[in-house]
Amino acid sequence: MAAQGRRTQRRNQVLSREQIIDTAIELLDTGGEGALTIRALTERLATGSGAIYYHVGNRDELLDTVTETVVTAAWATEPTRAPATPEDEIRVVALALFDAIAAHQWLATRLILQIIRNPVGPVTVGIFERIGRQVGALGVPRASWFDATSALVHYILGAVSQNAHIDGDTSGVDADADREEFFGAAAAAWQELDPEDYPFMHAIIGQMSEHDDREQFLTGIAIVLDGLTHLR
C-alpha cells in the first residue's frame, strides 16, 4: 500500500493541472462533450483516474474549469489599445466570445449552463461585470442596469449559440454540411416559396446567402445599444 501511495504521488507530481485541461479541450474540440470522459482522459494521458480527480475534480468540475480557461484566454487576446467608448468595449468583449465559440463549438452550451446553474461562478460574474460596467458608462439609469445588461448578455449568447449550431452542432443539422451548403440549401428552399405569400422571404434570399456572421452579430449589438440609449 505504501509503494502504491508513492507511485500515485509521483504520478500526480508529473501530471500537471494544465496538461489535463489542455487535453480536455482537445477532446471537446474533436468530439464534443460526449468525447470528454474520465476514461478518455486517463487513456490519453496514460495516468489513473485518481490523478484526474486530484487535480481537477469530477467531470462537471472539469467542464467548468475548461470553460473558464477558454473564456479567460479569449479575453486575454483583446486589442492592447484601449477601446475609445463603452460601445467599443462591449463589442470587444462580445466578439471575443463570438470568436471563442467559433473555435470551440461546445463552448456555447457550457456558457449558457454556467449562466443558469452557477450565477456566482467566475464565468457568469466575469461576463456580467464586463458588460455591466459599460452599460453604466453609457448612462443607463442604475435601476435599469440589470435588465439592460441581461438583454445584452442574452443576445450575445443566443446569437453566438445559433452560429455554433449552424457551423456543425449535430442537433438537427447535417454535421458534414458546411456553412455555404447550409445557406445554399436554405436559399433554394426559400426560392420555392410562393412570392405572393412570402414577399419578404424572397426579398432577403440574396442577403441571407451573402451575409457575414460577424457583421450580422455586430449589427444586432448596435440595435440593442441603440435601444439602451432610450433608457437614459
Short mmCIF file of C-alpha atoms in Angstrom, two decimals:
data_model
loop_
_atom_site.label_atom_id
_atom_site.label_comp_id
_atom_site.label_asym_id
_atom_site.label_seq_id
_atom_site.Cartn_x
_atom_site.Cartn_y
_atom_site.Cartn_z
CA MET A 1 0.00 0.00 0.00
CA ALA A 2 2.85 2.36 0.83
CA ALA A 3 4.51 1.66 -2.54
CA GLN A 4 1.25 2.28 -4.34
CA GLY A 5 0.83 5.56 -2.47
CA ARG A 6 4.32 6.66 -3.52
CA ARG A 7 3.57 5.79 -7.17
CA THR A 8 0.34 7.81 -7.06
CA GLN A 9 2.18 10.75 -5.50
CA ARG A 10 4.91 10.65 -8.18
CA ARG A 11 2.28 10.44 -10.92
CA ASN A 12 0.42 13.45 -9.52
CA GLN A 13 3.67 15.41 -9.42
CA VAL A 14 4.47 14.62 -13.07
CA LEU A 15 0.96 15.24 -14.41
CA SER A 16 0.03 18.91 -14.21
CA ARG A 17 -3.39 20.50 -13.96
CA GLU A 18 -2.64 22.42 -17.16
CA GLN A 19 -1.98 19.18 -19.06
CA ILE A 20 -5.34 17.80 -18.03
CA ILE A 21 -7.16 20.99 -19.02
CA ASP A 22 -5.38 21.20 -22.40
CA THR A 23 -6.15 17.55 -23.14
CA ALA A 24 -9.78 18.01 -22.10
CA ILE A 25 -10.10 20.94 -24.51
CA GLU A 26 -8.60 18.83 -27.32
CA LEU A 27 -11.13 16.06 -26.67
CA LEU A 28 -14.01 18.54 -26.59
CA ASP A 29 -12.86 20.23 -29.80
CA THR A 30 -12.58 16.98 -31.72
CA GLY A 31 -15.57 15.07 -30.38
CA GLY A 32 -17.82 17.36 -28.37
CA GLU A 33 -18.92 16.80 -24.79
CA GLY A 34 -19.57 13.12 -25.41
CA ALA A 35 -15.86 12.59 -26.06
CA LEU A 36 -14.80 14.03 -22.72
CA THR A 37 -14.84 11.23 -20.17
CA ILE A 38 -12.53 10.44 -17.29
CA ARG A 39 -11.65 7.20 -19.05
CA ALA A 40 -10.71 9.03 -22.26
CA LEU A 41 -8.55 11.41 -20.27
CA THR A 42 -6.74 8.63 -18.43
CA GLU A 43 -6.06 6.81 -21.70
CA ARG A 44 -4.82 9.95 -23.47
CA LEU A 45 -2.62 10.99 -20.55
CA ALA A 46 -1.52 7.46 -19.58
CA THR A 47 -2.48 8.01 -15.96
CA GLY A 48 -5.01 6.83 -13.41
CA SER A 49 -8.40 8.35 -12.66
CA GLY A 50 -7.18 9.30 -9.20
CA ALA A 51 -4.72 11.75 -10.71
CA ILE A 52 -7.52 13.39 -12.71
CA TYR A 53 -9.75 13.82 -9.66
CA TYR A 54 -6.78 15.01 -7.62
CA HIS A 55 -6.07 17.91 -9.99
CA VAL A 56 -9.45 18.95 -11.40
CA GLY A 57 -12.22 17.14 -9.52
CA ASN A 58 -15.07 15.34 -11.27
CA ARG A 59 -16.21 15.73 -14.88
CA ASP A 60 -18.64 18.58 -14.16
CA GLU A 61 -15.96 20.50 -12.29
CA LEU A 62 -13.57 19.90 -15.18
CA LEU A 63 -16.10 21.24 -17.69
CA ASP A 64 -16.49 24.39 -15.60
CA THR A 65 -12.74 24.76 -15.45
CA VAL A 66 -12.14 24.36 -19.18
CA THR A 67 -14.96 26.83 -19.90
CA GLU A 68 -13.35 29.41 -17.63
CA THR A 69 -9.94 28.70 -19.18
CA VAL A 70 -11.15 29.23 -22.76
CA VAL A 71 -13.11 32.40 -21.92
CA THR A 72 -10.20 33.87 -19.96
CA ALA A 73 -7.84 33.13 -22.85
CA ALA A 74 -10.26 34.76 -25.30
CA TRP A 75 -10.37 37.97 -23.28
CA ALA A 76 -6.60 37.93 -22.89
CA THR A 77 -6.22 38.25 -26.67
CA GLU A 78 -8.16 41.51 -26.81
CA PRO A 79 -6.53 44.51 -28.54
CA THR A 80 -3.80 46.16 -26.49
CA ARG A 81 -5.22 49.55 -27.45
CA ALA A 82 -7.98 50.52 -25.06
CA PRO A 83 -11.44 50.87 -26.65
CA ALA A 84 -12.45 54.51 -27.08
CA THR A 85 -16.06 54.22 -25.94
CA PRO A 86 -18.28 51.93 -23.83
CA GLU A 87 -19.87 50.71 -27.07
CA ASP A 88 -16.42 49.73 -28.39
CA GLU A 89 -15.63 47.83 -25.19
CA ILE A 90 -18.91 45.92 -25.40
CA ARG A 91 -18.10 44.96 -28.99
CA VAL A 92 -14.63 43.79 -27.98
CA VAL A 93 -15.99 41.58 -25.19
CA ALA A 94 -18.78 40.23 -27.39
CA LEU A 95 -16.52 39.47 -30.35
CA ALA A 96 -14.06 37.68 -28.06
CA LEU A 97 -16.88 35.32 -27.04
CA PHE A 98 -18.07 35.04 -30.66
CA ASP A 99 -14.60 34.01 -31.87
CA ALA A 100 -14.04 31.65 -28.94
CA ILE A 101 -17.27 29.81 -29.70
CA ALA A 102 -16.44 29.68 -33.40
CA ALA A 103 -13.19 27.92 -32.41
CA HIS A 104 -14.78 25.70 -29.73
CA GLN A 105 -18.26 24.54 -30.74
CA TRP A 106 -19.01 23.01 -27.33
CA LEU A 107 -18.47 26.35 -25.56
CA ALA A 108 -21.88 27.83 -26.42
CA THR A 109 -23.79 25.25 -24.39
CA ARG A 110 -21.35 25.46 -21.50
CA LEU A 111 -21.64 29.25 -21.29
CA ILE A 112 -25.42 29.10 -21.15
CA LEU A 113 -25.29 26.38 -18.50
CA GLN A 114 -22.84 28.48 -16.49
CA ILE A 115 -25.27 31.41 -16.50
CA ILE A 116 -28.19 29.18 -15.45
CA ARG A 117 -26.51 26.84 -12.96
CA ASN A 118 -23.71 28.89 -11.50
CA PRO A 119 -24.66 32.59 -11.24
CA VAL A 120 -21.79 33.21 -8.80
CA GLY A 121 -19.19 31.38 -10.89
CA PRO A 122 -16.25 33.27 -12.43
CA VAL A 123 -17.56 32.98 -15.99
CA THR A 124 -21.04 34.34 -15.19
CA VAL A 125 -19.70 37.08 -12.95
CA GLY A 126 -16.99 37.97 -15.46
CA ILE A 127 -19.41 38.36 -18.38
CA PHE A 128 -21.93 40.42 -16.41
CA GLU A 129 -19.25 42.60 -14.81
CA ARG A 130 -17.53 43.44 -18.08
CA ILE A 131 -20.76 44.15 -19.95
CA GLY A 132 -22.47 45.81 -16.99
CA ARG A 133 -19.73 48.36 -16.35
CA GLN A 134 -20.09 49.61 -19.90
CA VAL A 135 -23.88 49.72 -19.62
CA GLY A 136 -23.43 52.03 -16.65
CA ALA A 137 -20.90 54.09 -18.58
CA LEU A 138 -23.46 54.52 -21.38
CA GLY A 139 -25.63 56.49 -18.97
CA VAL A 140 -28.30 53.84 -18.46
CA PRO A 141 -30.11 54.57 -15.16
CA ARG A 142 -28.94 52.41 -12.27
CA ALA A 143 -32.45 50.99 -11.81
CA SER A 144 -32.22 49.53 -15.35
CA TRP A 145 -28.68 48.13 -15.16
CA PHE A 146 -29.72 44.53 -14.58
CA ASP A 147 -32.41 44.45 -17.28
CA ALA A 148 -30.19 46.24 -19.82
CA THR A 149 -27.15 44.08 -19.13
CA SER A 150 -29.22 40.89 -19.18
CA ALA A 151 -30.68 41.87 -22.56
CA LEU A 152 -27.18 42.33 -23.99
CA VAL A 153 -25.82 39.12 -22.48
CA HIS A 154 -28.83 37.12 -23.66
CA TYR A 155 -28.47 38.49 -27.18
CA ILE A 156 -24.74 37.77 -27.27
CA LEU A 157 -25.05 34.20 -26.02
CA GLY A 158 -28.13 33.49 -28.14
CA ALA A 159 -26.54 34.80 -31.32
CA VAL A 160 -23.24 33.00 -30.87
CA SER A 161 -25.04 29.79 -29.94
CA GLN A 162 -27.05 29.95 -33.17
CA ASN A 163 -23.87 30.41 -35.19
CA ALA A 164 -22.25 27.48 -33.41
CA HIS A 165 -25.32 25.35 -34.27
CA ILE A 166 -25.10 26.32 -37.95
CA ASP A 167 -21.39 25.60 -38.08
CA GLY A 168 -21.71 21.97 -37.07
CA ASP A 169 -23.71 21.13 -33.96
CA THR A 170 -25.31 17.76 -34.52
CA SER A 171 -28.80 18.67 -33.27
CA GLY A 172 -30.97 18.55 -36.38
CA VAL A 173 -28.28 19.71 -38.81
CA ASP A 174 -26.12 17.56 -41.06
CA ALA A 175 -22.73 17.61 -39.33
CA ASP A 176 -20.97 17.18 -42.68
CA ALA A 177 -22.62 20.23 -44.26
CA ASP A 178 -20.51 23.39 -44.18
CA ARG A 179 -21.81 26.95 -43.85
CA GLU A 180 -22.05 27.57 -47.61
CA GLU A 181 -24.02 24.36 -48.15
CA PHE A 182 -26.35 25.18 -45.27
CA PHE A 183 -27.26 28.63 -46.57
CA GLY A 184 -27.35 27.40 -50.16
CA ALA A 185 -29.92 24.79 -49.25
CA ALA A 186 -31.95 27.34 -47.29
CA ALA A 187 -31.87 29.81 -50.20
CA ALA A 188 -33.01 27.12 -52.64
CA ALA A 189 -35.89 26.16 -50.34
CA TRP A 190 -36.96 29.79 -49.87
CA GLN A 191 -36.83 30.32 -53.63
CA GLU A 192 -39.53 27.67 -53.99
CA LEU A 193 -41.92 29.61 -51.75
CA ASP A 194 -44.79 31.46 -53.42
CA PRO A 195 -43.57 35.07 -53.83
CA GLU A 196 -47.09 36.43 -53.36
CA ASP A 197 -47.42 34.72 -49.98
CA TYR A 198 -43.82 35.29 -48.91
CA PRO A 199 -42.59 38.56 -50.48
CA PHE A 200 -40.22 39.32 -47.60
CA MET A 201 -38.55 35.91 -47.75
CA HIS A 202 -37.93 36.33 -51.47
CA ALA A 203 -36.53 39.82 -50.91
CA ILE A 204 -33.86 38.64 -48.48
CA ILE A 205 -32.68 35.47 -50.21
CA GLY A 206 -29.58 37.16 -51.64
CA GLN A 207 -28.79 38.93 -48.36
CA MET A 208 -29.04 35.68 -46.41
CA SER A 209 -26.73 33.82 -48.77
CA GLU A 210 -24.06 36.54 -48.78
CA HIS A 211 -24.19 37.84 -45.21
CA ASP A 212 -21.19 37.86 -42.86
CA ASP A 213 -21.88 36.28 -39.48
CA ARG A 214 -19.62 38.65 -37.52
CA GLU A 215 -21.10 41.72 -39.19
CA GLN A 216 -24.61 40.47 -38.53
CA PHE A 217 -23.64 39.84 -34.92
CA LEU A 218 -22.33 43.40 -34.57
CA THR A 219 -25.48 44.78 -36.19
CA GLY A 220 -27.54 43.07 -33.52
CA ILE A 221 -25.39 44.58 -30.79
CA ALA A 222 -25.76 48.01 -32.39
CA ILE A 223 -29.56 47.61 -32.37
CA VAL A 224 -29.56 46.66 -28.68
CA LEU A 225 -27.20 49.52 -27.79
CA ASP A 226 -29.36 51.97 -29.71
CA GLY A 227 -32.35 50.78 -27.74
CA LEU A 228 -30.48 51.27 -24.45
CA THR A 229 -29.98 54.96 -25.25
CA HIS A 230 -33.73 55.44 -24.81
CA LEU A 231 -33.41 54.35 -21.16
CA ARG A 232 -31.25 57.35 -20.30
#
